Coordinates of C-alpha atoms in Angstrom, one line a residue:
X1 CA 0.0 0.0 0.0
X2 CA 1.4 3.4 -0.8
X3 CA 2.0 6.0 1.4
X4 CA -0.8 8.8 2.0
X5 CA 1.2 11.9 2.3
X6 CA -0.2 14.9 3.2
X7 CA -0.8 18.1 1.0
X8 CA -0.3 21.0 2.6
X9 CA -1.6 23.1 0.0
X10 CA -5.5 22.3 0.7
X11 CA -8.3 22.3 -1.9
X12 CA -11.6 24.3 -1.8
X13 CA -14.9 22.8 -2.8
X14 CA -18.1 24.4 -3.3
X15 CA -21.3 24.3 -1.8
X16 CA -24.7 24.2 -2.8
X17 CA -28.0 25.4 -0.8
X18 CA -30.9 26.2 -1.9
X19 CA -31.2 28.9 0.2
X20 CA -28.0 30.5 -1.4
X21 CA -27.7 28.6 -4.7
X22 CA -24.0 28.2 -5.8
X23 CA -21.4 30.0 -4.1
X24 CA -17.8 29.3 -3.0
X25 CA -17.5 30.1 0.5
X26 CA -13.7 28.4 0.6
X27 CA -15.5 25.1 2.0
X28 CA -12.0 23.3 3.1
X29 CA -11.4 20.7 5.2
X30 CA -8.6 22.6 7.6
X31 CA -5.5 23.6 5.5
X32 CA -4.7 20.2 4.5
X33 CA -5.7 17.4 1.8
X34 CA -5.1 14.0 1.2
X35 CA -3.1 12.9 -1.9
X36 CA -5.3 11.3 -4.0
X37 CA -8.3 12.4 -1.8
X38 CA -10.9 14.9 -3.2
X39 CA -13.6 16.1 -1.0
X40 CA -16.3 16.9 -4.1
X41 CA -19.5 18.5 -2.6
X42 CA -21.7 19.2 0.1
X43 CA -25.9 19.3 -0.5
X44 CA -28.6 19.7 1.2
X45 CA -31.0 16.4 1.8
X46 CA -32.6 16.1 4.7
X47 CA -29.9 18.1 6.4
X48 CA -26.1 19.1 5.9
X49 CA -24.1 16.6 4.0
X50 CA -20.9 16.2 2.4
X51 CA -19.4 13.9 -0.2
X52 CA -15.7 12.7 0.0
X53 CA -14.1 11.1 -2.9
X54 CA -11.5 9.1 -1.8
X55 CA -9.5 7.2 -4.5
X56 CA -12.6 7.4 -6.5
X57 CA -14.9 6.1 -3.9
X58 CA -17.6 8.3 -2.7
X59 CA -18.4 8.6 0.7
X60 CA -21.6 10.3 2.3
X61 CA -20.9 12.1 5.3
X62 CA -24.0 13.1 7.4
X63 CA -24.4 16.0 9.8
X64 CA -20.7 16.5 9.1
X65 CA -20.4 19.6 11.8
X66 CA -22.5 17.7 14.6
X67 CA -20.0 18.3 17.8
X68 CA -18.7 14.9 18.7
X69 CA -16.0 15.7 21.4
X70 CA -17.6 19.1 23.2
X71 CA -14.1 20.5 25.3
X72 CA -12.6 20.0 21.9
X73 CA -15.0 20.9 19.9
X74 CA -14.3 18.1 17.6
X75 CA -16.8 17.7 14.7
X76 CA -17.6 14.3 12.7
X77 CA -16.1 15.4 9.6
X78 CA -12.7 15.9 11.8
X79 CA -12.8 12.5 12.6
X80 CA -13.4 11.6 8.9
X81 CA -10.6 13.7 7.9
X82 CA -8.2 12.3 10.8
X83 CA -8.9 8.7 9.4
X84 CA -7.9 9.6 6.1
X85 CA -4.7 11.3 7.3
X86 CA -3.3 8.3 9.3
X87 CA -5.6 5.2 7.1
X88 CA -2.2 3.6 6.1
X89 CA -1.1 3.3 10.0
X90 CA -4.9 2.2 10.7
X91 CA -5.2 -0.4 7.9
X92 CA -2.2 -1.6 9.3
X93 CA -3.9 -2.0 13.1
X94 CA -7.9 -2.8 11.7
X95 CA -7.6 -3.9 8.1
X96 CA -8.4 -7.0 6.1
X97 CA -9.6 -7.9 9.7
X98 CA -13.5 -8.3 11.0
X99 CA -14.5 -4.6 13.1
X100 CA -16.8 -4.7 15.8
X101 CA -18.5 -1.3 15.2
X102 CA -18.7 1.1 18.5
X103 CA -21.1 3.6 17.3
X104 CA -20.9 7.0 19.4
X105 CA -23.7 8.2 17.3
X106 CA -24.4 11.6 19.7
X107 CA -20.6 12.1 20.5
X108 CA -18.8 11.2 23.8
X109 CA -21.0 12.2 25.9
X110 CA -23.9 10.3 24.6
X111 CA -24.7 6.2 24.8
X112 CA -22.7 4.2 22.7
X113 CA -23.1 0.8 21.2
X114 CA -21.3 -2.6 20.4
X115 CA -22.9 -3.4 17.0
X116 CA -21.2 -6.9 15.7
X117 CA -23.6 -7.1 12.4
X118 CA -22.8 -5.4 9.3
X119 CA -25.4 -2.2 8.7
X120 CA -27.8 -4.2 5.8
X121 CA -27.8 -0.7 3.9
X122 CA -23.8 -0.6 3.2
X123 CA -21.8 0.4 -0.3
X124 CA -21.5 -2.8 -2.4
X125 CA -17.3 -2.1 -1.5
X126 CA -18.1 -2.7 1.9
X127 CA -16.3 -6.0 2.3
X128 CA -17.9 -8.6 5.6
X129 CA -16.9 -11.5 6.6
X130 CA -19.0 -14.2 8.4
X131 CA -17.7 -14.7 12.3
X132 CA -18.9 -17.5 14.6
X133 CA -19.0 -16.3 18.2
X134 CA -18.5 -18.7 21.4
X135 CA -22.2 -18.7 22.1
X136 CA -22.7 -20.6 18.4
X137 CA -24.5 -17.1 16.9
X138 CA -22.9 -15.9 13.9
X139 CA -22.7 -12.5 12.2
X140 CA -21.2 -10.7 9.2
X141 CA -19.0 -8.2 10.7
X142 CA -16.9 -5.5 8.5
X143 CA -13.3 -5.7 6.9
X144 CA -11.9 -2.3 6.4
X145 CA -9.6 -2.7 3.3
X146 CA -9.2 0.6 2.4
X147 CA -9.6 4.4 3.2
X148 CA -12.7 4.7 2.1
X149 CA -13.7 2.6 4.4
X150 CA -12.6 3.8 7.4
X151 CA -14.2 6.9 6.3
X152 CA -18.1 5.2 6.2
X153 CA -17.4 3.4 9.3
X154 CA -16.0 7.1 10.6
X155 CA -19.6 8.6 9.1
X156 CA -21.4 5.7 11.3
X157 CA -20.2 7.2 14.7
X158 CA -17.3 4.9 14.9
X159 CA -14.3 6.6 17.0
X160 CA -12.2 3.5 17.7
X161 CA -11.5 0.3 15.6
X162 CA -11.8 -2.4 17.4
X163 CA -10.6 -5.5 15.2
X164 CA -10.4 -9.3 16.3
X165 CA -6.8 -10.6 16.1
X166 CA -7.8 -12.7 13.0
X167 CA -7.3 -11.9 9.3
X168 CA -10.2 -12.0 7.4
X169 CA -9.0 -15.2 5.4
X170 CA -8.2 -17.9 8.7
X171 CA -10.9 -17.0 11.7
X172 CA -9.7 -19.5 13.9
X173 CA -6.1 -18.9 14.1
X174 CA -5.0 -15.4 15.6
X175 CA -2.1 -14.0 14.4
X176 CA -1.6 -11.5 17.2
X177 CA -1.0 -12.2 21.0
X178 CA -2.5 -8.9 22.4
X179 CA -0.8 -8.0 26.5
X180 CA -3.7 -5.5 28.2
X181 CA -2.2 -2.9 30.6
X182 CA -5.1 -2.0 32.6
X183 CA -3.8 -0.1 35.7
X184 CA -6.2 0.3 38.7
X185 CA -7.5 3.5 40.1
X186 CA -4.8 5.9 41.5
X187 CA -2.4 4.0 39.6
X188 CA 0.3 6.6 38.3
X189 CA 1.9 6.7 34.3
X190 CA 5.0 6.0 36.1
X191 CA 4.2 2.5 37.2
X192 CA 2.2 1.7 34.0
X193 CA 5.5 2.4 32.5
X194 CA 7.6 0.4 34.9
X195 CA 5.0 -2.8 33.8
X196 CA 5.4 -2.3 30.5
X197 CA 9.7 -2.7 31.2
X198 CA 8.7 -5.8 32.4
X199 CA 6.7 -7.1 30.1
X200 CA 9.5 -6.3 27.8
X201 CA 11.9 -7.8 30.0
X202 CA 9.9 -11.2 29.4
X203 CA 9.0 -10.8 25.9
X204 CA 12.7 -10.5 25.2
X205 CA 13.5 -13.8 27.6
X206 CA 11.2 -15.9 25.7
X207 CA 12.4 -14.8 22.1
X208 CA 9.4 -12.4 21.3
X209 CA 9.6 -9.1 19.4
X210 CA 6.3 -7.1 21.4
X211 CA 5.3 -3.7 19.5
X212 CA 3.7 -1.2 22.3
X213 CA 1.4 1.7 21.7
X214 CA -0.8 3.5 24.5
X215 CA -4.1 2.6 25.0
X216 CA -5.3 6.2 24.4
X217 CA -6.8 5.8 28.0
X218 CA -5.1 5.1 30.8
X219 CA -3.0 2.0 29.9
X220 CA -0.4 0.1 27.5
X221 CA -1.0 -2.4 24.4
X222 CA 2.0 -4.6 23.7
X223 CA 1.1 -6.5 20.4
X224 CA 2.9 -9.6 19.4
X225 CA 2.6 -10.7 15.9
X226 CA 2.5 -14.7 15.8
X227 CA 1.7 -17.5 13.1
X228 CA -1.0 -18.6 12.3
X229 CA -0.9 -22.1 14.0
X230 CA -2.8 -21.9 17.4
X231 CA -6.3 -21.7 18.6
X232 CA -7.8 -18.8 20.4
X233 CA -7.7 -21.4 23.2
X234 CA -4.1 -22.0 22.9
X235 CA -3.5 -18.3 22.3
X236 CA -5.3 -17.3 25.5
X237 CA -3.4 -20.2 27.7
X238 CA 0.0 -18.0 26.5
X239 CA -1.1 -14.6 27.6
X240 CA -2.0 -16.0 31.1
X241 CA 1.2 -17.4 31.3
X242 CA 3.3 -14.3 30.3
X243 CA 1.0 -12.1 32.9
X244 CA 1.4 -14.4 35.8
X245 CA 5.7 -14.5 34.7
X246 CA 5.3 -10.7 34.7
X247 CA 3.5 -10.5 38.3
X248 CA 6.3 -13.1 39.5
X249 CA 8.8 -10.9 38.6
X250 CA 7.2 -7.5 39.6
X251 CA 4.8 -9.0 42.4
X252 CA 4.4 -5.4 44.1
X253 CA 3.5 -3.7 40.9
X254 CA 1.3 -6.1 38.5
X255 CA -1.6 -8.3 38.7
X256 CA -2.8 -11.2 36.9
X257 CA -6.1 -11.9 39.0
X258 CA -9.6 -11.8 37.4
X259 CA -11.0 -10.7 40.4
X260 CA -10.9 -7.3 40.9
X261 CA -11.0 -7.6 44.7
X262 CA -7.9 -9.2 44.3
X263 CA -5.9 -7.6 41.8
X264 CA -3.9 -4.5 42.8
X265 CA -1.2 -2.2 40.5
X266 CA -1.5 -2.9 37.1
X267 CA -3.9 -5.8 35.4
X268 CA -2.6 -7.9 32.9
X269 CA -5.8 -8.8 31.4
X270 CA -5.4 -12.0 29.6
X271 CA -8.7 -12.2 28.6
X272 CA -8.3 -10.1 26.1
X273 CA -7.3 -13.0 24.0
X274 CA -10.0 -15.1 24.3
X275 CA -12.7 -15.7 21.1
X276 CA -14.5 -12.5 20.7
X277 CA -12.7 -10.4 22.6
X278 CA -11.4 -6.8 20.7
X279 CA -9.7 -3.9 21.6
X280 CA -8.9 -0.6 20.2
X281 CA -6.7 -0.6 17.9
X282 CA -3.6 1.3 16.4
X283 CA -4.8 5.0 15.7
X284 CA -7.7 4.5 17.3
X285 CA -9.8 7.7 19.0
X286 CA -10.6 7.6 22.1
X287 CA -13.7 8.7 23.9
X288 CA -11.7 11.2 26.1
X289 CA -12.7 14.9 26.0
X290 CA -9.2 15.8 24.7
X291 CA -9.6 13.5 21.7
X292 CA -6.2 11.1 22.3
X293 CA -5.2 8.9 20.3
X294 CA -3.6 4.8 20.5
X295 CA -0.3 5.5 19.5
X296 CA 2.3 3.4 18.1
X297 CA 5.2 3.9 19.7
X298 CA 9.0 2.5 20.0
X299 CA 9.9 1.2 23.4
X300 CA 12.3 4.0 23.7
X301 CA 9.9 6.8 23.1
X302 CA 7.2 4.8 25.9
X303 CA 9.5 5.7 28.5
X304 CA 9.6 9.1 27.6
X305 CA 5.8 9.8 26.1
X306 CA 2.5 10.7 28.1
X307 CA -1.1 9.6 27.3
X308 CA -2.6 13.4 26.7
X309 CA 0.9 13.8 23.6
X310 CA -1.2 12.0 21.6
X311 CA -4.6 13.3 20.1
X312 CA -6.8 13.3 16.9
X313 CA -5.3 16.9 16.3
X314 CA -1.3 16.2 16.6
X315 CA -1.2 12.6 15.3
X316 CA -1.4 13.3 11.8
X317 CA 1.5 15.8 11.8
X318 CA 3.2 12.9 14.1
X319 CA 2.0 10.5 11.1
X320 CA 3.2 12.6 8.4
X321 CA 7.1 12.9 9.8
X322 CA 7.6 9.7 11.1
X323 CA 4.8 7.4 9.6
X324 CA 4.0 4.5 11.1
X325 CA 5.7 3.0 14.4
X326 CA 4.5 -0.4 13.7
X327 CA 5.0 -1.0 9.6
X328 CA 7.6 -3.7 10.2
X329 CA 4.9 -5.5 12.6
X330 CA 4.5 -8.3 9.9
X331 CA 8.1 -9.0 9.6
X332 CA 8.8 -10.7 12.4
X333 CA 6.1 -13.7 13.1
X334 CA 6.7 -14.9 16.7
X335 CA 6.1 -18.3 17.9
X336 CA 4.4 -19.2 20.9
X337 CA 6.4 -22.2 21.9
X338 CA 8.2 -20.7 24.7
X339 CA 5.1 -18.8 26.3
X340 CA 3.1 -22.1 26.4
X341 CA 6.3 -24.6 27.6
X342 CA 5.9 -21.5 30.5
X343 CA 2.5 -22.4 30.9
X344 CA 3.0 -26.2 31.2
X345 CA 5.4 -25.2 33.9
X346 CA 3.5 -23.4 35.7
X347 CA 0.4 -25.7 35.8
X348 CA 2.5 -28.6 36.5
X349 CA 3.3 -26.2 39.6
X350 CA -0.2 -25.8 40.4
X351 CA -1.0 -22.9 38.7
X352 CA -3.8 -24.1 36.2
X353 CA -6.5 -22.4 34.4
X354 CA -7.7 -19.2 35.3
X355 CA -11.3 -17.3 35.1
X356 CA -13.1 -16.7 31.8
X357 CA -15.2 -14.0 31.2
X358 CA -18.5 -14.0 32.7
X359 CA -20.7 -14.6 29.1
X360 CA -18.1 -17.7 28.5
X361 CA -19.6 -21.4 29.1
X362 CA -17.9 -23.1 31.7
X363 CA -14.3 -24.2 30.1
X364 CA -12.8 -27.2 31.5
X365 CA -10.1 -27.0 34.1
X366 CA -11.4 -23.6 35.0
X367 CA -11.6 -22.5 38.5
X368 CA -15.2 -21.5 40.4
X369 CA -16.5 -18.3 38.6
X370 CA -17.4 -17.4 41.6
X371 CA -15.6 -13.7 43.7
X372 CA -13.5 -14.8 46.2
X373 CA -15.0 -13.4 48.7
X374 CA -18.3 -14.6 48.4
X375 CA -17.3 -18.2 48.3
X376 CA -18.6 -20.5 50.7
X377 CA -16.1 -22.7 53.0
X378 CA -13.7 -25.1 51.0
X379 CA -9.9 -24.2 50.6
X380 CA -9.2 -21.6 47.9
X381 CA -8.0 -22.4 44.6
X382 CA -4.0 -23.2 44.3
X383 CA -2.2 -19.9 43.4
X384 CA -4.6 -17.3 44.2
X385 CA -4.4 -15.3 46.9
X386 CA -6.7 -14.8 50.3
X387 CA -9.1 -10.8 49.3
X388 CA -7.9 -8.3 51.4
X389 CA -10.1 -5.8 50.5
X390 CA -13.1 -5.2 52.0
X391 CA -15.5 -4.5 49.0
X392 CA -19.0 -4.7 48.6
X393 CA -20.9 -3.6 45.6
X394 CA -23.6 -0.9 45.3
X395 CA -24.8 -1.4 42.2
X396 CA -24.9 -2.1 38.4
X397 CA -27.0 0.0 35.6
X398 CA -27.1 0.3 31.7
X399 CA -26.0 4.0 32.3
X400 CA -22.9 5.4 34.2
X401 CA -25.1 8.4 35.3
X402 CA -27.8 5.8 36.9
X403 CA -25.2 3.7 38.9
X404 CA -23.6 6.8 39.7
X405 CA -26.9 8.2 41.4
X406 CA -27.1 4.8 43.0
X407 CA -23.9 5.6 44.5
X408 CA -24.8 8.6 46.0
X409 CA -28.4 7.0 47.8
X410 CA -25.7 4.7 49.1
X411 CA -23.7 7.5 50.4
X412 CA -27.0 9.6 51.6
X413 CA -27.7 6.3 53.5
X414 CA -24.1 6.1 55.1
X415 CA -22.6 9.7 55.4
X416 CA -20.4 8.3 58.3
X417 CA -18.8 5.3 56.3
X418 CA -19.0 8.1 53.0
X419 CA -16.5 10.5 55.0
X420 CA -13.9 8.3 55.2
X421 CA -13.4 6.8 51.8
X422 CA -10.7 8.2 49.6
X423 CA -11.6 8.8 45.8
X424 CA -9.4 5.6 45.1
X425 CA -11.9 3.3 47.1
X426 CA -15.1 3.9 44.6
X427 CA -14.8 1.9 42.1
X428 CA -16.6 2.7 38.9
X429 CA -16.2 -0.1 36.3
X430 CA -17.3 -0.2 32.5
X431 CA -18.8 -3.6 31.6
X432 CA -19.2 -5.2 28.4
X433 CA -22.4 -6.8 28.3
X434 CA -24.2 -8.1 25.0
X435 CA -24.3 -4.9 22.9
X436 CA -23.0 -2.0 25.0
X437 CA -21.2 -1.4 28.1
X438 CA -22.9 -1.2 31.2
X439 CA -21.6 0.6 34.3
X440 CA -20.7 -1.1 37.8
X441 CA -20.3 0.7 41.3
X442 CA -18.3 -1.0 44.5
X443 CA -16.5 0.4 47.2
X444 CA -13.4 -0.6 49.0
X445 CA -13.7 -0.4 52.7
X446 CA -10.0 -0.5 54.0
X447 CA -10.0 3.4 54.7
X448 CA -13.5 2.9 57.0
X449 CA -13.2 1.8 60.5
X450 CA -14.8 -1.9 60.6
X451 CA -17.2 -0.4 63.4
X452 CA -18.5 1.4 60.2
X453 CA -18.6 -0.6 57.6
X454 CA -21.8 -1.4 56.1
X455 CA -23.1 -5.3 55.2
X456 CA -23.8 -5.8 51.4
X457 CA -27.2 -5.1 50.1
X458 CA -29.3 -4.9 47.4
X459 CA -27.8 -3.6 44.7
X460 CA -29.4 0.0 43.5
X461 CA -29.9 0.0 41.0
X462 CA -29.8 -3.7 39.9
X463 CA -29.1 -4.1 36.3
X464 CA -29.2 -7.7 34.6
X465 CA -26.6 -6.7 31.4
X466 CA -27.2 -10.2 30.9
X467 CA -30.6 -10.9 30.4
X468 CA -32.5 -10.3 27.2
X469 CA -33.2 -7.0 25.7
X470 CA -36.6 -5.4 27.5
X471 CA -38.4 -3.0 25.5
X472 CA -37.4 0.4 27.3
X473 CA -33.9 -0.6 26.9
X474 CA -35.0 -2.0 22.9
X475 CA -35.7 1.9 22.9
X476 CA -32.7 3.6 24.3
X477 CA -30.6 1.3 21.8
X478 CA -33.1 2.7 18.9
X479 CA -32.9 6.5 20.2
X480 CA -29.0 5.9 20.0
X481 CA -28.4 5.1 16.6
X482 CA -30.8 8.1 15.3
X483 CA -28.6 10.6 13.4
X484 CA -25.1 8.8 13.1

């Protein structure tokens, strides 16, 4: 694929009303093009709407100035024009790969959606491919091949590409091992960062060339490129294995316990590897109000970098003078020999399998899916540790504004256990249920004196993310995919 440089020159189009009739107000998308890009026309049909010709593709762009990141005030057709900018770094993360699509079709601050299905109405150069999920369901799901594609997915309300770790052409063999940073709250950069040496540290030990990038949030993505010769199974047993080698060798500062009640520092979340599992990718935006970015970046330059140096406004300039961190990624195929010998070791040592997620069916070998804590008698499973946090949970709701009022009832009910927790003990989680997130409230009780800590209770509010769609809910998904 050629490079997409950038033109600094710009190109005007002109736009029509019929209000106004023909006119050239200097319509230009900021002061730069794409080569080979032409942004044609804008009309007027059932609202504002622009065109984009890219490589002789045509794109429709609705509502093109609706305001998708407020503090920024970051408009669709930015995002459109960011994806164009950077698509050769993107393709590289997202394409020839099935997309879950994560419509923000109101911006950030609206509700967003998981959609695995393919839109029916889609360009005839929209390439699917059919994926089989764990649960036996299957779905055509999209395959970006090109910038024109990432520009109609872009139009859809799709900030972040979220691919699974399988080309297009072999579903059931992944050809990326993906290691989730995912540090805990009031966990610093700085010890992120010190994870991530680790993690390097191992990958180099075991004869693995890892390719970080930030998360764009608050974490770190180490991808390995492997070949195509294990099972998602298989591929899953390796990551477990590398984050419980990490946490051996950095037990004060990383975690590879599902529970969250046990896990402290920074999570190495394994899980990510199992079937059906995505994450953002390379270039992808983030949902943050200062637009960031997941950033490719050399080893060298994490140690150095920040989160918030990253954003849909300075990556393509970033783009343009260095291109892309990752090209060589599909150079250097890794084996996962090593990694699973590790995990055959560390099983034989007691260590076997460890928690799937919670929509999984029961894998064999696979301890009680059960919290720690709420277990009844018996010993605990070999290698995991006794909870020493006193948590309970206050409640679990299909928006993060709903759980978060539950939180304050709870507090309105316990103002003497509510004065002494700090803002690391509330824990406010983001939950991927069938279709969308869902948000979940606990709080850690270590900082409240035991004389004032408060029994469980029913949750409020009490949210099943699990159970089938009602038909209020059937109507907040409808209301959210109104004007993409």
């Amino acid at each position: 694929m050629s490079r997409m440089a950038v033109n600094v020159a710009g190109r005007s189009g002109r736009i029509h009303s019929p209000r106004r009739g023909w006119g050239d107000r200097g319509f230009r998308l900021g002061a730069e093009t794409i080569e080979g890009t032409t942004y044609a026309r804008q009309v007027a049909s059932q609202g504002e709407r622009v065109v984009v010709d890219v490589a002789g593709r045509e794109v429709a762009i609705s509502n093109p100035s609706k305001v998708y990141f407020p503090e920024a005030r970051i408009t669709k057709l930015e995002v459109v024009r960011y994806y164009l900018a950077v698509a050769e770094g993107a393709l590289g993360g997202a394409g020839g790969r099935p997309n879950v699509l994560v419509r923000y079709a109101n911006g950030i601050r609206g509700d967003f959606f998981y959609q695995k299905r393919a839109p029916a109405s889609r360009p005839t150069w929209i390439e699917v491919v059919a994926l089989r999920f764990p649960s036996g369901r299957a779905a055509e799901e999209v395959v970006p091949r090109d910038a024109a594609a990432l520009a109609w997915m872009a139009n859809l309300g799709c900030l972040e590409l979220h691919p699974h770790p399988v080309r297009a052409e072999d579903l059931e063999h992944p050809d990326e091992l993906r290691i989730d940073l995912d540090p805990m709250p009031g966990i610093e950069w700085s010890q992120i960062r010190d994870v991530a040496r680790v993690v390097q540290e191992v990958l180099a030990d075991l004869g693995l060339v890892g390719w970080p990038k930030t998360s764009g949030s608050r974490g770190i993505h180490v991808n390995v490129r492997i070949h195509r010769r294990w099972s998602f199974t298989q591929v899953r047993r390796a990551a477990l294995a590398l984050a419980r080698d990490v946490e051996r060798r950095a037990p004060g500062l990383a975690s590879s316990k599902w529970w969250k009640e046990e896990r402290h520092g920074v999570f190495l979340d394994y899980n990510q590897n199992a079937k059906d599992r995505t994450v953002a990718s390379a270039y992808s935006v983030r949902p943050n109000p200062d637009a960031r970015v997941s950033a490719p970046v050399t080893w060298d330059e994490l140690f150095e970098c920040k989160p918030e140096d990253f954003t849909l406004r300075t990556m393509p300039a970033r783009f343009a003078a260095i291109g892309d961190r990752h090209a060589g990624i599909d150079q250097s195929p890794c084996s996962l020999e090593a990694l699973l010998e590790l995990s055959a070791r560390q099983e034989a040592a007691g260590l076997g399998d460890a928690p799937w997620p919670p929509h999984y069916a029961k894998q064999a070998g696979e301890p009680p899916r059960v919290q720690p804590s709420r277990r009844k008698g018996g010993a605990k499973p070999s290698g995991r540790r006794v909870p020493k946090k006193p948590l309970i949970e206050i409640g679990r709701a299909a928006k993060k504004e709903e759980a978060l009022a539950g939180l304050e009832r709870w507090k309105a009910r316990h103002s003497g256990t509510a004065s002494h927790l700090q803002p690391a003990d509330v824990l406010v989680d983001a939950m991927r249920g069938r279709s969308s997130t869902w948000t979940r409230v606990r709080v850690n009780l270590e900082h409240v004196p035991e004389a004032l800590r408060p029994a469980q209770e029913p949750l409020d509010p009490d949210y099943d993310p699990y159970a089938r769609s009602t038909g209020g809910r059937v109507g907040r998904s409808r209301r959210a995919r109104r004007e993409p």
